[in-house]
Amino acid sequence: MRSLLATNQPHGFDCPGCAWGDANAESSFAFCENGAKAVAWETTAKRVTRDFFARHTVSELLAWDDYRLEDQGRLTEPMRYDAAQDRYVPIGWDEAYTMIGERLAALDDPNRALFYTSGRASNEAAYLYQLFVRLYGTNNFPDCSNMCHEASGVGMQASLGVGKGTVRLEDFEQADAIFVFGQNPGTNHPRMLGDLARAAKRGAAIVTFNPLKERGLERFADPQDKREMLTGGSQTISSRYFQPKMGGDMAAVRGIAKALFAMEASGRFTPDREFIESYTQGLDAWRANVEATSWAALEAQSGLSRVEMEAAAEIYAGAERIIATWAMGITQHLHAVDSVREIVNLLLLGGHMGRPGAGACPVRGHSNVQGDRTMGIDEKAPAWLIDALEARYGVPMPRRPGHNTVNALHALEADQAEVFIALGGNFTRATPDSMRTESAMRRARLNVQISTKLNRSHLVVGEEALILPCLGRSEIDRQGPQKLPQVISVEDSMSMVHGSAGRVEPASKHLRSEPAIVAEIAEATLARVLPNRGIDPKVVDWQALVADYDRIRDEIEAVIPGFANFNARLHRPRGFWLTNAASERRFVTPTGKAEFSAAPLPEAVLHQQLDVRRNDGWLTLQSLRSHDQYNTTIYGYNDRYRGVKGQRRVLFVNPLDLARLGFADGDWVDLVGLDYQGEPRRAPAFRLVAYDTPQGCCAAYYPETNALVPLESAGANTGTPASKAVAVRLQRSARIV
């Protein structure tokens, strides 16, 4: 309870769950249901000790599911995989660091090492990590952004000159309409529902585009509303709820634009001509594409009717201030960048950029995934970052782009990489094509996992493997000779940077902080590598930085724009806002203006391609989270919002599809995907659940369905797996009920 009351509070710690922004803490209740689960999961009294590993072989643990593995509790000391025993055995911290340093130094090319980052890592840990890796000599930074929101950054950068959202939390209090695309806040970022509910209560229109009907987007009981809590009441969220087919959002947005141009001709809508002429370019080319696209083509691809798209346009035309918000239902598609840019086009048309209550809001997943990218966790390092690092440290830094997540797996498959280090996360369960991922990971000579809890990535071992247990977000982080408590920082989806200080004693005396672990690995490695390049290994005083995190923030301030007076500003209530040029109507594009995108619609998205094979049983699958889940962390087997109890292997299917294919609610099927090397991808034993989803489209939880996502099915210019557009067919399962 002490931990929960310190969550998202001044002088407390940032929730280890989602990246939704924090309002002014006016009460002790500043967390959501899933945030409470995340805190409870981290502060559990259960422990995974050396005795646990002595009792269980890795082969045995591989048969456990994700929930059972993480439910064993917190890791307590460093462990090394012993292949002869097929068990993890204890190893000292210094021995582990030496082992990593020796393996990295022995590589004939630093590009043969891969450095993964989870969005849980703090700004301080991420900055040290990218600095160490670049001093080592590579830009191989596969990270969780590659797997979720890469398209938001790429698309917005091209359109607006910034890769982040342009709104602040306060803008939701002023918007007249909020267009919500491809996201389910009730499960993925529940605190957002409170802001949507308050907006709806004051009369703002909430316009939702989501293939599945989600209860949280229909009605919501706000835990901050005492009346609703006392009476068991709730309120309507969405003014209109549209259900496009998967991959059809770009066509839906284009249909709204087509309707708006028609309304302009009749005098019922007026674009913001002053804004367009002063701050944008490219409208005519986009408009020509929109008007040349037939309603029949838009209906076929979007899965919506012309009447529905025109209804959304009417709401748009009647609103003075509009926010568009989206998540992975937009970004995990082959054409995701163009979809993001189409949404931005719609905002630019009405001048909904750079003024209160209006703008773009991509909602990130993990709590600091955006901050990690700000700190330089980027396989495509921008030139300004490398220039700034070289100026600060006087050492040449690598400029060649490194491997993203998908390319990292290809490199492991091709024996072009042999060391894998993960700063948090559960890489093998987050990635696509599970069988290929695990096969690739087993080719690594060394697999290092910096973690708080046991997960499957620890069990997919190569020649050697290490588990390095770290402090959780809720735990007190003491550093330096005086063992003074430290503060870390994170950045939310609204570019607010704020402090986070643990309040709970560590789960074990052997735990180290993520910054401390990174610093020790850096010292052990660079002392062996840099002298061979004529560079003083003491170019960075790693121990001094870790002894006082204020010194890390001084380094960040010197290198990363927007962090002037970092230490002073961090301690303000709610922290501080990173300047966003687009929010000030400054567009840092080659032309100095916001760019309308004239990209054509895809010729045919997956649901259209599969429609001709519908009688063979093919459907378009999207993977999603259950309500008892955050990313790959499974808290339980229930999904209260979708009516599922005690199980996870379920497939949500339109009742008409069930009847057409000869199945019924409750039947068991195997999911069969596209072939790989002559063999179909397969995920066995799923229970069918009749659900309100468009015909031809179905949904199931990940990571259980990641095995069906082809590694080659990745977004153009992003490398993001197309996990929201997966071809599957149903076969009656041999499972005995």
XYZ file of C-alpha atoms in Angstrom:
737
model
C 0.000 0.000 0.000
C 2.872 2.389 0.717
C 4.132 1.708 -2.799
C 0.761 2.399 -4.405
C 0.340 5.650 -2.489
C 3.745 6.779 -3.770
C 2.915 5.971 -7.407
C 2.936 9.013 -9.729
C 3.220 11.324 -6.709
C 5.651 14.181 -6.087
C 8.784 12.650 -4.540
C 7.437 9.180 -5.359
C 8.125 6.887 -8.287
C 6.752 6.825 -11.798
C 4.387 3.951 -12.531
C 6.328 1.149 -14.274
C 3.379 0.613 -16.599
C 2.197 2.919 -19.383
C 3.455 6.271 -20.676
C 0.253 8.285 -20.241
C 0.869 11.695 -18.737
C 0.436 12.495 -15.052
C -1.982 15.207 -14.006
C -1.406 17.321 -10.915
C -1.624 14.878 -8.035
C -4.559 16.154 -6.029
C -5.174 12.945 -4.111
C -3.345 9.845 -2.974
C -5.078 7.859 -5.725
C -2.971 8.566 -8.826
C -2.824 5.140 -10.440
C -5.109 2.878 -12.457
C -6.015 -0.775 -12.094
C -3.226 -1.957 -14.370
C -0.769 0.389 -12.686
C -1.676 -1.219 -9.370
C -1.039 -4.636 -10.914
C 2.359 -3.492 -12.192
C 3.373 -2.168 -8.779
C 2.117 -5.289 -6.996
C 3.936 -7.481 -9.509
C 7.191 -5.640 -8.795
C 6.832 -5.381 -5.002
C 5.864 -9.035 -4.504
C 7.349 -10.904 -1.548
C 8.115 -13.915 -3.772
C 11.775 -14.536 -4.603
C 13.674 -16.517 -7.231
C 16.816 -17.672 -5.420
C 19.702 -19.987 -6.247
C 17.672 -22.774 -4.635
C 14.937 -22.289 -7.240
C 17.421 -22.729 -10.072
C 18.949 -25.751 -8.330
C 15.505 -27.397 -8.364
C 14.591 -26.630 -11.981
C 16.482 -27.188 -15.216
C 16.161 -24.723 -18.064
C 14.523 -27.433 -20.162
C 11.867 -27.898 -17.490
C 11.226 -24.159 -17.167
C 10.776 -23.846 -20.930
C 7.558 -25.835 -20.559
C 6.092 -23.232 -18.146
C 3.884 -20.457 -19.490
C 4.656 -16.745 -19.177
C 2.428 -16.167 -16.173
C 3.910 -19.018 -14.156
C 7.493 -17.932 -14.895
C 7.077 -14.323 -13.772
C 4.837 -15.317 -10.868
C 7.844 -16.955 -9.169
C 8.877 -13.486 -7.984
C 11.914 -11.251 -8.020
C 15.369 -12.329 -9.114
C 17.857 -12.001 -6.266
C 21.459 -12.508 -7.472
C 23.494 -12.825 -10.689
C 23.267 -16.220 -12.359
C 25.248 -17.964 -15.120
C 23.942 -20.736 -17.349
C 25.814 -24.027 -16.898
C 25.198 -26.092 -20.037
C 26.515 -29.300 -18.455
C 23.849 -29.127 -15.738
C 21.247 -27.343 -17.898
C 20.805 -25.008 -14.928
C 21.597 -21.483 -13.856
C 24.220 -21.282 -11.113
C 25.382 -18.277 -9.042
C 28.125 -15.980 -10.298
C 29.669 -12.932 -8.636
C 29.051 -9.484 -10.057
C 32.726 -8.820 -10.810
C 33.088 -12.181 -12.521
C 29.992 -11.481 -14.615
C 31.292 -8.059 -15.687
C 34.670 -9.537 -16.587
C 33.006 -12.254 -18.623
C 30.970 -9.716 -20.617
C 33.955 -7.429 -21.143
C 36.130 -10.278 -22.383
C 33.492 -11.574 -24.812
C 32.824 -8.116 -26.259
C 36.533 -7.308 -26.540
C 37.160 -10.604 -28.349
C 34.779 -9.789 -31.219
C 36.545 -8.895 -34.452
C 33.860 -6.298 -35.229
C 31.746 -4.370 -32.679
C 28.808 -4.704 -35.084
C 28.658 -8.386 -34.118
C 27.142 -7.318 -30.775
C 23.494 -6.327 -30.265
C 22.243 -4.035 -27.475
C 18.489 -4.185 -26.836
C 16.605 -1.647 -24.707
C 13.199 -1.909 -23.065
C 11.018 1.152 -22.526
C 11.278 0.580 -18.788
C 14.855 1.911 -18.647
C 15.287 5.386 -17.152
C 16.729 8.347 -19.034
C 19.903 8.027 -16.983
C 20.367 4.327 -17.756
C 19.535 4.850 -21.431
C 21.996 7.714 -21.813
C 24.835 5.719 -20.256
C 23.901 2.693 -22.373
C 24.000 4.529 -25.707
C 27.216 6.293 -24.704
C 28.907 3.015 -23.802
C 27.733 1.237 -26.954
C 28.844 4.038 -29.253
C 32.226 4.257 -27.544
C 32.423 0.512 -28.074
C 31.831 1.140 -31.780
C 28.316 0.297 -32.993
C 24.803 1.665 -33.469
C 23.150 -1.734 -33.036
C 20.212 -0.599 -30.886
C 17.239 -2.882 -31.466
C 14.624 -1.573 -29.074
C 10.939 -1.755 -28.213
C 10.195 1.336 -30.332
C 11.088 -0.746 -33.378
C 8.243 -3.105 -32.500
C 5.484 -0.615 -31.740
C 5.601 3.140 -32.493
C 8.395 3.533 -35.036
C 5.889 4.653 -37.683
C 4.722 7.525 -35.486
C 8.218 8.939 -35.269
C 9.024 8.407 -38.960
C 5.696 9.725 -40.218
C 5.506 12.760 -37.955
C 9.131 13.642 -38.608
C 8.409 13.751 -42.333
C 5.193 15.739 -41.917
C 5.991 18.026 -38.982
C 9.740 17.884 -38.392
C 9.281 16.269 -34.953
C 8.719 12.621 -34.125
C 6.661 13.157 -30.978
C 3.162 14.234 -30.060
C 2.409 17.942 -30.145
C -0.147 18.143 -27.318
C 0.009 18.320 -23.557
C -2.384 16.747 -21.091
C -4.083 20.115 -20.581
C -5.091 20.148 -24.248
C -7.546 17.331 -23.580
C -9.404 19.780 -21.325
C -9.951 22.171 -24.245
C -10.530 19.955 -27.273
C -13.963 20.028 -28.921
C -13.411 16.625 -30.558
C -10.953 13.817 -29.943
C -10.468 11.284 -32.736
C -9.191 7.972 -31.318
C -7.619 5.571 -33.824
C -6.503 1.983 -33.281
C -6.118 1.854 -29.527
C -7.795 0.379 -26.467
C -7.022 2.646 -23.499
C -9.058 0.543 -21.068
C -6.396 -2.152 -21.154
C -3.279 -0.420 -22.433
C -3.299 2.999 -20.725
C -6.396 3.172 -18.484
C -5.630 6.612 -17.035
C -6.363 8.015 -20.489
C -9.999 6.959 -20.029
C -10.321 9.428 -17.159
C -9.257 12.278 -19.449
C -11.585 11.070 -22.213
C -14.444 10.743 -19.717
C -13.933 14.277 -18.432
C -13.776 15.576 -22.008
C -16.996 13.745 -22.886
C -18.696 15.053 -19.741
C -18.065 18.671 -20.739
C -19.439 17.996 -24.237
C -16.421 17.086 -26.371
C -17.089 14.513 -29.082
C -15.044 11.314 -28.739
C -14.889 9.650 -32.164
C -13.489 6.138 -32.020
C -12.122 3.997 -34.844
C -11.392 0.470 -33.635
C -12.172 -2.923 -35.220
C -13.268 -4.539 -31.941
C -15.962 -3.144 -29.727
C -14.142 -2.401 -26.470
C -16.132 -1.744 -23.294
C -13.655 0.807 -21.987
C -14.179 2.950 -25.094
C -17.953 2.641 -24.809
C -18.514 3.292 -21.087
C -16.190 4.047 -18.189
C -16.495 4.391 -14.426
C -13.916 6.975 -13.355
C -12.256 5.960 -10.048
C -11.544 9.644 -9.408
C -15.294 10.350 -9.490
C -16.573 9.632 -5.972
C -20.195 9.719 -7.115
C -19.632 7.065 -9.765
C -17.713 4.911 -7.319
C -20.431 5.156 -4.662
C -23.338 4.535 -7.039
C -21.716 2.031 -9.386
C -22.417 4.406 -12.244
C -20.504 5.021 -15.447
C -20.650 7.344 -18.391
C -20.543 7.094 -22.145
C -17.125 7.679 -23.683
C -17.488 7.487 -27.459
C -19.959 9.774 -29.194
C -19.554 7.631 -32.305
C -17.858 4.255 -32.567
C -16.726 3.137 -36.040
C -15.350 -0.351 -36.724
C -12.987 -0.278 -39.718
C -11.483 -3.502 -40.947
C -7.863 -4.082 -39.986
C -5.542 -1.897 -41.998
C -8.455 0.252 -43.170
C -7.813 3.353 -41.054
C -5.910 5.228 -43.757
C -8.832 4.765 -46.151
C -11.257 5.828 -43.393
C -9.322 9.067 -42.802
C -9.166 9.694 -46.538
C -12.924 9.178 -46.689
C -13.386 11.829 -43.983
C -11.224 14.187 -46.035
C -13.195 13.429 -49.205
C -16.399 14.271 -47.388
C -14.877 17.499 -46.038
C -13.841 18.660 -49.507
C -17.393 18.004 -50.707
C -18.724 19.975 -47.728
C -16.377 22.825 -48.596
C -17.933 23.041 -52.053
C -21.359 23.428 -50.456
C -20.143 25.937 -47.872
C -20.510 23.621 -44.868
C -16.775 23.386 -44.126
C -13.914 25.817 -44.509
C -10.272 24.715 -44.267
C -7.988 26.935 -42.210
C -6.595 28.749 -45.240
C -4.446 31.179 -43.251
C -2.700 28.302 -41.478
C -2.361 26.257 -44.670
C -0.874 29.121 -46.669
C 1.481 30.271 -43.907
C 2.675 26.976 -42.486
C 2.131 24.111 -44.933
C 2.743 22.894 -48.423
C 1.488 20.031 -50.556
C -2.258 20.393 -50.013
C -3.131 20.425 -53.710
C -1.402 17.115 -54.437
C -3.066 15.420 -51.465
C -6.447 16.882 -52.347
C -6.117 15.625 -55.908
C -5.411 12.112 -54.606
C -8.338 12.253 -52.200
C -10.820 13.477 -54.794
C -9.588 10.922 -57.338
C -10.250 8.053 -54.938
C -13.725 6.611 -55.426
C -16.135 6.046 -52.583
C -16.303 2.411 -53.627
C -12.529 2.035 -53.139
C -12.672 3.793 -49.765
C -15.547 1.627 -48.556
C -13.884 -1.581 -49.731
C -10.587 -0.853 -47.989
C -11.832 0.844 -44.833
C -14.717 -1.531 -44.172
C -16.857 1.520 -43.357
C -19.752 2.891 -45.339
C -19.749 6.271 -47.033
C -22.460 7.344 -44.595
C -20.210 6.513 -41.632
C -17.236 8.429 -43.026
C -19.446 11.406 -43.806
C -20.811 11.309 -40.249
C -17.254 11.507 -38.877
C -16.581 14.425 -41.231
C -19.623 16.273 -39.866
C -18.179 16.036 -36.340
C -14.790 17.225 -37.612
C -16.332 20.183 -39.434
C -18.220 21.272 -36.327
C -15.199 21.285 -33.994
C -12.879 24.259 -33.514
C -10.174 22.291 -31.703
C -9.355 18.650 -32.559
C -6.884 16.142 -31.124
C -6.076 12.960 -33.028
C -4.666 10.148 -30.920
C -3.529 6.692 -31.988
C -1.524 3.646 -30.968
C -0.430 0.298 -32.375
C -3.634 -0.379 -34.289
C -2.213 2.228 -36.673
C 1.516 1.586 -36.407
C 1.768 -2.215 -36.715
C 0.898 -2.367 -40.415
C 2.918 -2.476 -43.619
C 1.612 0.982 -44.630
C 1.781 2.463 -41.122
C 3.876 5.534 -41.971
C 1.421 6.600 -44.654
C -1.463 6.060 -42.200
C 0.182 8.297 -39.611
C 0.790 10.967 -42.211
C -2.826 10.742 -43.403
C -4.009 11.447 -39.840
C -1.622 14.413 -39.666
C -2.990 15.622 -43.037
C -6.458 15.706 -41.520
C -5.224 17.816 -38.604
C -3.368 20.222 -40.883
C -6.453 20.735 -43.051
C -8.268 22.451 -40.187
C -5.195 24.119 -38.671
C -5.386 21.800 -35.660
C -1.731 22.146 -34.829
C 0.116 24.470 -32.499
C -2.834 25.866 -30.603
C -4.588 24.921 -27.348
C -6.844 21.872 -27.488
C -5.540 20.658 -30.830
C -2.765 18.483 -32.210
C -1.343 15.005 -32.635
C -1.025 12.510 -29.777
C 0.601 9.148 -30.497
C 0.233 7.221 -27.244
C 3.403 5.311 -26.442
C 3.443 1.982 -24.698
C 5.970 1.437 -21.928
C 6.602 4.174 -19.409
C 9.832 5.574 -20.864
C 9.994 4.264 -24.407
C 9.857 7.862 -25.652
C 12.559 8.981 -23.234
C 14.892 6.224 -24.359
C 14.698 7.488 -27.932
C 15.258 11.065 -26.733
C 18.414 9.853 -24.945
C 19.816 8.411 -28.179
C 18.620 4.812 -28.225
C 18.287 4.853 -31.993
C 19.884 2.549 -34.541
C 19.635 5.389 -37.087
C 21.536 7.955 -35.071
C 20.838 11.502 -36.290
C 23.940 13.436 -37.307
C 23.388 16.110 -34.652
C 23.560 13.481 -31.903
C 26.833 12.001 -33.132
C 28.258 15.501 -33.575
C 27.281 16.422 -30.014
C 28.710 13.204 -28.534
C 31.995 13.659 -30.387
C 32.237 17.281 -29.257
C 31.569 16.312 -25.636
C 33.915 13.326 -25.358
C 36.471 13.961 -28.099
C 36.154 10.436 -29.474
C 34.988 9.390 -32.964
C 31.568 7.749 -32.822
C 30.082 5.295 -35.342
C 27.777 6.824 -37.923
C 26.708 3.789 -39.920
C 23.103 2.772 -39.110
C 22.860 -0.273 -36.913
C 20.389 -3.132 -36.650
C 16.790 -2.625 -35.627
C 14.887 -5.486 -33.997
C 14.004 -7.413 -37.150
C 17.452 -6.937 -38.676
C 19.058 -8.032 -35.400
C 17.223 -11.352 -35.675
C 18.307 -11.711 -39.291
C 21.903 -11.036 -38.202
C 21.709 -13.764 -35.550
C 20.226 -16.177 -38.093
C 23.082 -15.459 -40.495
C 25.790 -15.749 -37.789
C 26.583 -12.072 -38.263
C 25.994 -11.354 -34.567
C 27.047 -13.378 -31.551
C 26.577 -11.293 -28.368
C 23.162 -10.060 -27.237
C 22.678 -7.767 -24.217
C 19.184 -6.721 -23.112
C 18.584 -3.755 -20.832
C 15.208 -4.975 -19.559
C 12.310 -6.492 -21.439
C 11.453 -9.981 -22.643
C 12.880 -9.932 -26.145
C 12.045 -13.433 -27.323
C 8.384 -13.041 -26.371
C 7.966 -9.518 -27.717
C 9.348 -10.301 -31.166
C 7.565 -11.892 -34.151
C 7.968 -15.364 -35.665
C 8.586 -17.021 -32.288
C 10.151 -20.245 -33.527
C 12.600 -18.362 -35.753
C 13.325 -15.830 -33.001
C 14.189 -18.533 -30.494
C 16.248 -20.452 -33.028
C 18.173 -17.259 -33.836
C 18.753 -16.441 -30.170
C 20.155 -19.911 -29.536
C 22.896 -19.134 -32.066
C 24.273 -16.366 -29.805
C 27.550 -17.078 -28.034
C 26.523 -14.893 -25.092
C 23.045 -13.771 -24.008
C 22.895 -11.211 -21.163
C 19.550 -10.237 -19.605
C 19.299 -7.306 -17.140
C 15.983 -8.050 -15.448
C 13.805 -7.847 -12.364
C 11.864 -11.099 -12.876
C 12.247 -14.449 -14.584
C 10.927 -14.686 -18.149
C 11.290 -16.859 -21.227
C 14.173 -14.821 -22.652
C 16.356 -16.161 -19.819
C 15.646 -19.701 -20.970
C 16.397 -19.319 -24.668
C 20.119 -19.626 -24.134
C 23.005 -19.683 -26.548
C 26.474 -20.930 -25.782
C 26.560 -18.855 -22.585
C 23.972 -16.795 -20.726
C 23.841 -14.422 -17.768
C 20.974 -13.073 -15.680
C 21.818 -9.756 -14.008
C 19.120 -8.758 -11.485
C 18.353 -5.062 -11.192
C 16.345 -2.726 -9.001
C 12.742 -2.051 -9.884
C 11.229 1.400 -10.335
C 9.647 1.248 -6.855
C 12.868 0.438 -4.971
C 15.275 2.804 -3.245
C 18.423 3.256 -5.326
C 21.403 4.121 -3.091
C 24.716 5.071 -4.692
C 28.120 6.511 -3.884
C 30.242 6.226 -0.725
C 27.449 7.741 1.344
C 24.809 5.430 -0.175
C 22.567 8.388 -0.903
C 19.151 7.735 -2.479
C 19.051 8.643 -6.143
C 16.359 10.006 -8.432
C 15.911 8.876 -12.023
C 13.851 10.565 -14.737
C 11.382 9.485 -17.398
C 9.518 11.124 -20.300
C 5.821 10.461 -20.930
C 3.763 10.559 -24.144
C 3.275 14.327 -23.739
C 7.048 14.999 -23.546
C 6.856 15.798 -19.837
C 10.109 14.850 -18.074
C 9.744 14.150 -14.373
C 11.613 12.526 -11.534
C 11.068 9.098 -10.007
C 12.399 7.979 -6.631
C 11.860 4.486 -5.243
C 10.294 4.168 -1.798
C 10.641 0.435 -1.046
C 13.686 -1.459 0.234
C 15.269 -3.591 -2.522
C 14.107 -7.181 -2.907
C 17.676 -8.394 -2.336
C 20.929 -6.904 -1.118
C 22.570 -8.217 -4.289
C 20.519 -6.082 -6.680
C 22.205 -3.313 -8.651
C 20.629 -0.360 -10.417
C 20.451 -0.293 -14.204
C 22.827 2.724 -14.442
C 25.323 0.933 -12.161
C 25.175 -2.283 -14.199
C 25.650 -0.399 -17.466
C 28.582 1.548 -16.030
C 30.319 -1.603 -14.794
C 29.867 -3.366 -18.147
C 31.187 -0.253 -19.882
C 34.304 -0.134 -17.693
C 34.999 -3.854 -18.084
C 34.627 -3.618 -21.856
C 36.166 -0.285 -22.771
C 39.275 -0.877 -20.655
C 39.979 -3.773 -23.043
C 38.850 -2.095 -26.281
C 39.712 1.613 -26.302
C 43.516 1.354 -25.737
C 43.758 -0.666 -28.956
C 42.287 2.360 -30.762
C 44.617 4.812 -29.032
C 41.848 6.160 -26.775
C 42.134 6.652 -23.027
C 39.594 4.274 -21.414
C 39.039 6.940 -18.746
C 37.518 9.322 -21.287
C 34.366 8.782 -19.187
C 34.525 8.446 -15.401
C 31.765 5.855 -15.104
C 32.021 5.440 -11.351
C 31.746 9.162 -10.711
C 28.634 9.378 -12.866
C 26.923 6.505 -11.067
C 27.869 7.801 -7.618
C 25.539 10.781 -8.188
C 22.908 10.702 -10.939
C 22.955 14.506 -11.033
C 26.266 14.095 -12.872
C 24.628 11.873 -15.497
C 22.018 14.571 -15.977
C 24.789 17.134 -16.401
C 26.072 15.010 -19.301
C 22.579 14.773 -20.781
C 22.212 18.548 -20.508
C 25.481 19.016 -22.399
C 24.495 16.719 -25.268
C 20.706 16.501 -25.682
C 18.736 19.645 -26.697
C 15.978 20.812 -24.381
C 17.619 19.779 -21.097
C 19.078 23.080 -19.932
C 19.119 23.283 -16.109
C 18.043 19.639 -16.058
C 18.705 18.990 -12.388
C 16.957 22.139 -11.209
C 13.883 21.647 -13.395
C 13.512 17.947 -12.633
C 12.318 18.653 -9.109
C 9.443 20.895 -10.094
C 5.951 19.423 -9.598
C 5.276 17.265 -12.682
C 8.796 18.062 -13.924
C 9.132 20.056 -17.146
C 7.999 19.968 -20.742
C 10.480 19.374 -23.542
C 10.058 22.080 -26.143
C 8.221 20.839 -29.223
C 8.726 22.954 -32.326
C 5.557 21.790 -34.098
C 3.471 22.774 -31.086
C 4.760 26.317 -31.655
C 4.068 26.120 -35.386
C 7.753 25.804 -36.179
C 8.234 22.931 -38.601
C 11.800 21.673 -38.810
C 11.422 20.070 -42.237
C 13.639 20.703 -45.282
C 11.142 23.322 -46.482
C 10.462 24.807 -43.063
C 6.781 23.985 -43.474
C 4.460 21.169 -42.452
C 4.186 18.733 -45.342
C 0.935 17.250 -46.561
C 1.521 13.681 -47.704
C 0.135 12.659 -51.087
C 0.885 8.948 -50.629
C -1.512 6.656 -52.494
C -3.681 4.191 -50.641
C -2.320 0.642 -50.611
C -3.552 -1.211 -53.658
C -5.073 -3.822 -51.357
C -4.549 -4.328 -47.637
C -4.472 -7.829 -46.183
C -8.202 -8.202 -45.528
C -8.823 -7.391 -49.201
C -6.162 -9.839 -50.345
C -7.675 -12.596 -48.225
C -11.260 -11.875 -49.228
C -10.822 -13.900 -52.416
C -9.713 -16.846 -50.244
C -12.426 -16.481 -47.600
C -14.007 -19.826 -48.469
C -10.679 -21.506 -47.657
C -11.038 -20.228 -44.109
C -8.540 -17.346 -44.191
C -9.025 -14.434 -41.810
C -7.027 -11.317 -40.903
C -5.715 -11.623 -37.342
C -4.600 -8.843 -35.047
C -2.696 -9.572 -31.857
C -3.612 -7.608 -28.721
C -3.337 -7.573 -24.936
C -5.749 -9.010 -22.438
C -6.907 -6.865 -19.541
C -4.687 -8.903 -17.172
C -1.562 -8.086 -19.159
C 0.968 -5.348 -19.806
C 3.166 -5.891 -22.849
C 4.558 -9.414 -22.397
C 3.887 -9.464 -18.640
C 0.867 -11.644 -17.847
C -0.845 -10.845 -14.529
C -3.530 -13.507 -14.790
C -5.824 -15.464 -17.087
C -8.864 -13.169 -17.087
C -10.027 -10.431 -19.435
C -12.898 -8.802 -17.598
C -13.733 -6.297 -20.333
C -14.084 -9.017 -22.983
C -15.795 -11.606 -20.774
C -12.937 -14.129 -20.744
C -12.163 -16.056 -17.563
C -9.405 -18.480 -16.699
C -7.791 -18.742 -20.119
C -5.710 -16.885 -22.695
C -5.775 -19.109 -25.767
C -8.938 -17.608 -27.216
C -9.787 -16.273 -30.684
C -12.364 -13.490 -31.074
C -14.332 -14.021 -34.308
C -17.405 -12.468 -35.907
C -20.416 -14.821 -35.423
C -21.161 -14.740 -39.166
C -17.628 -15.932 -39.909
C -18.060 -18.761 -37.408
C -21.231 -19.905 -39.112
C -19.759 -19.552 -42.598
C -16.733 -21.654 -41.677
C -18.744 -24.322 -39.891
C -17.643 -23.509 -36.347
C -19.463 -22.464 -33.195
C -18.673 -20.404 -30.127
C -16.645 -22.614 -27.777
C -15.081 -24.822 -30.455
C -11.334 -25.402 -30.352
C -9.152 -24.647 -33.368
C -5.518 -24.463 -34.378
C -4.383 -21.222 -36.021
C -2.385 -21.901 -39.166
C -0.371 -19.101 -40.726
C 1.762 -18.582 -43.793
C 4.435 -21.123 -44.643
C 8.086 -20.780 -43.745
C 10.486 -23.033 -45.647
C 7.614 -25.251 -46.715
C 6.047 -25.616 -43.257
C 3.042 -23.580 -42.080
C 3.408 -21.441 -39.001
C 1.081 -22.782 -36.335
C -0.362 -21.803 -32.961
C -2.382 -24.705 -31.523
C -5.477 -24.982 -29.355
C -7.486 -21.744 -29.303
C -11.067 -21.545 -28.056
C -13.419 -19.626 -30.357
C -15.302 -16.676 -28.860
C -18.087 -14.999 -30.845
C -17.353 -11.266 -30.704
C -18.312 -7.945 -32.253
C -15.557 -7.518 -34.820
C -15.789 -6.906 -38.594
C -16.348 -9.914 -40.832
C -13.099 -11.411 -42.051
C -11.204 -10.036 -39.043
C -10.312 -11.822 -35.821
C -8.167 -11.136 -32.752
C -6.133 -13.054 -30.167
C -3.628 -12.290 -27.433
C 0.092 -12.013 -27.843
C 2.678 -13.367 -27.202
C 0.784 -16.607 -27.877
C 0.132 -15.561 -31.501
C 3.550 -14.034 -32.235
C 4.510 -17.371 -33.803
C 2.167 -16.500 -36.693
C 3.729 -13.115 -37.547
C 6.281 -13.543 -40.368
C 9.630 -11.934 -39.662
C 9.592 -10.494 -43.173
C 6.171 -8.870 -42.692
C 7.409 -5.508 -41.447
C 6.368 -1.933 -42.096
C 7.869 0.100 -44.911
C 10.623 2.410 -43.564
C 10.091 1.181 -39.993
C 10.884 -2.525 -39.675
C 7.928 -2.787 -37.278
C 6.270 -6.230 -37.391
C 2.805 -6.088 -38.965
C 1.203 -7.729 -35.943
C -2.183 -6.149 -36.687
C -2.443 -7.795 -40.121
C -1.641 -11.505 -39.961
C -3.030 -14.109 -42.358
C -4.474 -17.142 -40.552
C -6.865 -19.974 -41.269
C -8.694 -22.144 -38.795
C -8.331 -25.901 -38.454
C -10.366 -27.918 -36.016
C -8.072 -28.735 -33.121
C -7.196 -32.217 -31.952
C -7.331 -30.848 -28.400
C -9.400 -33.029 -26.108
C -11.726 -30.819 -24.086
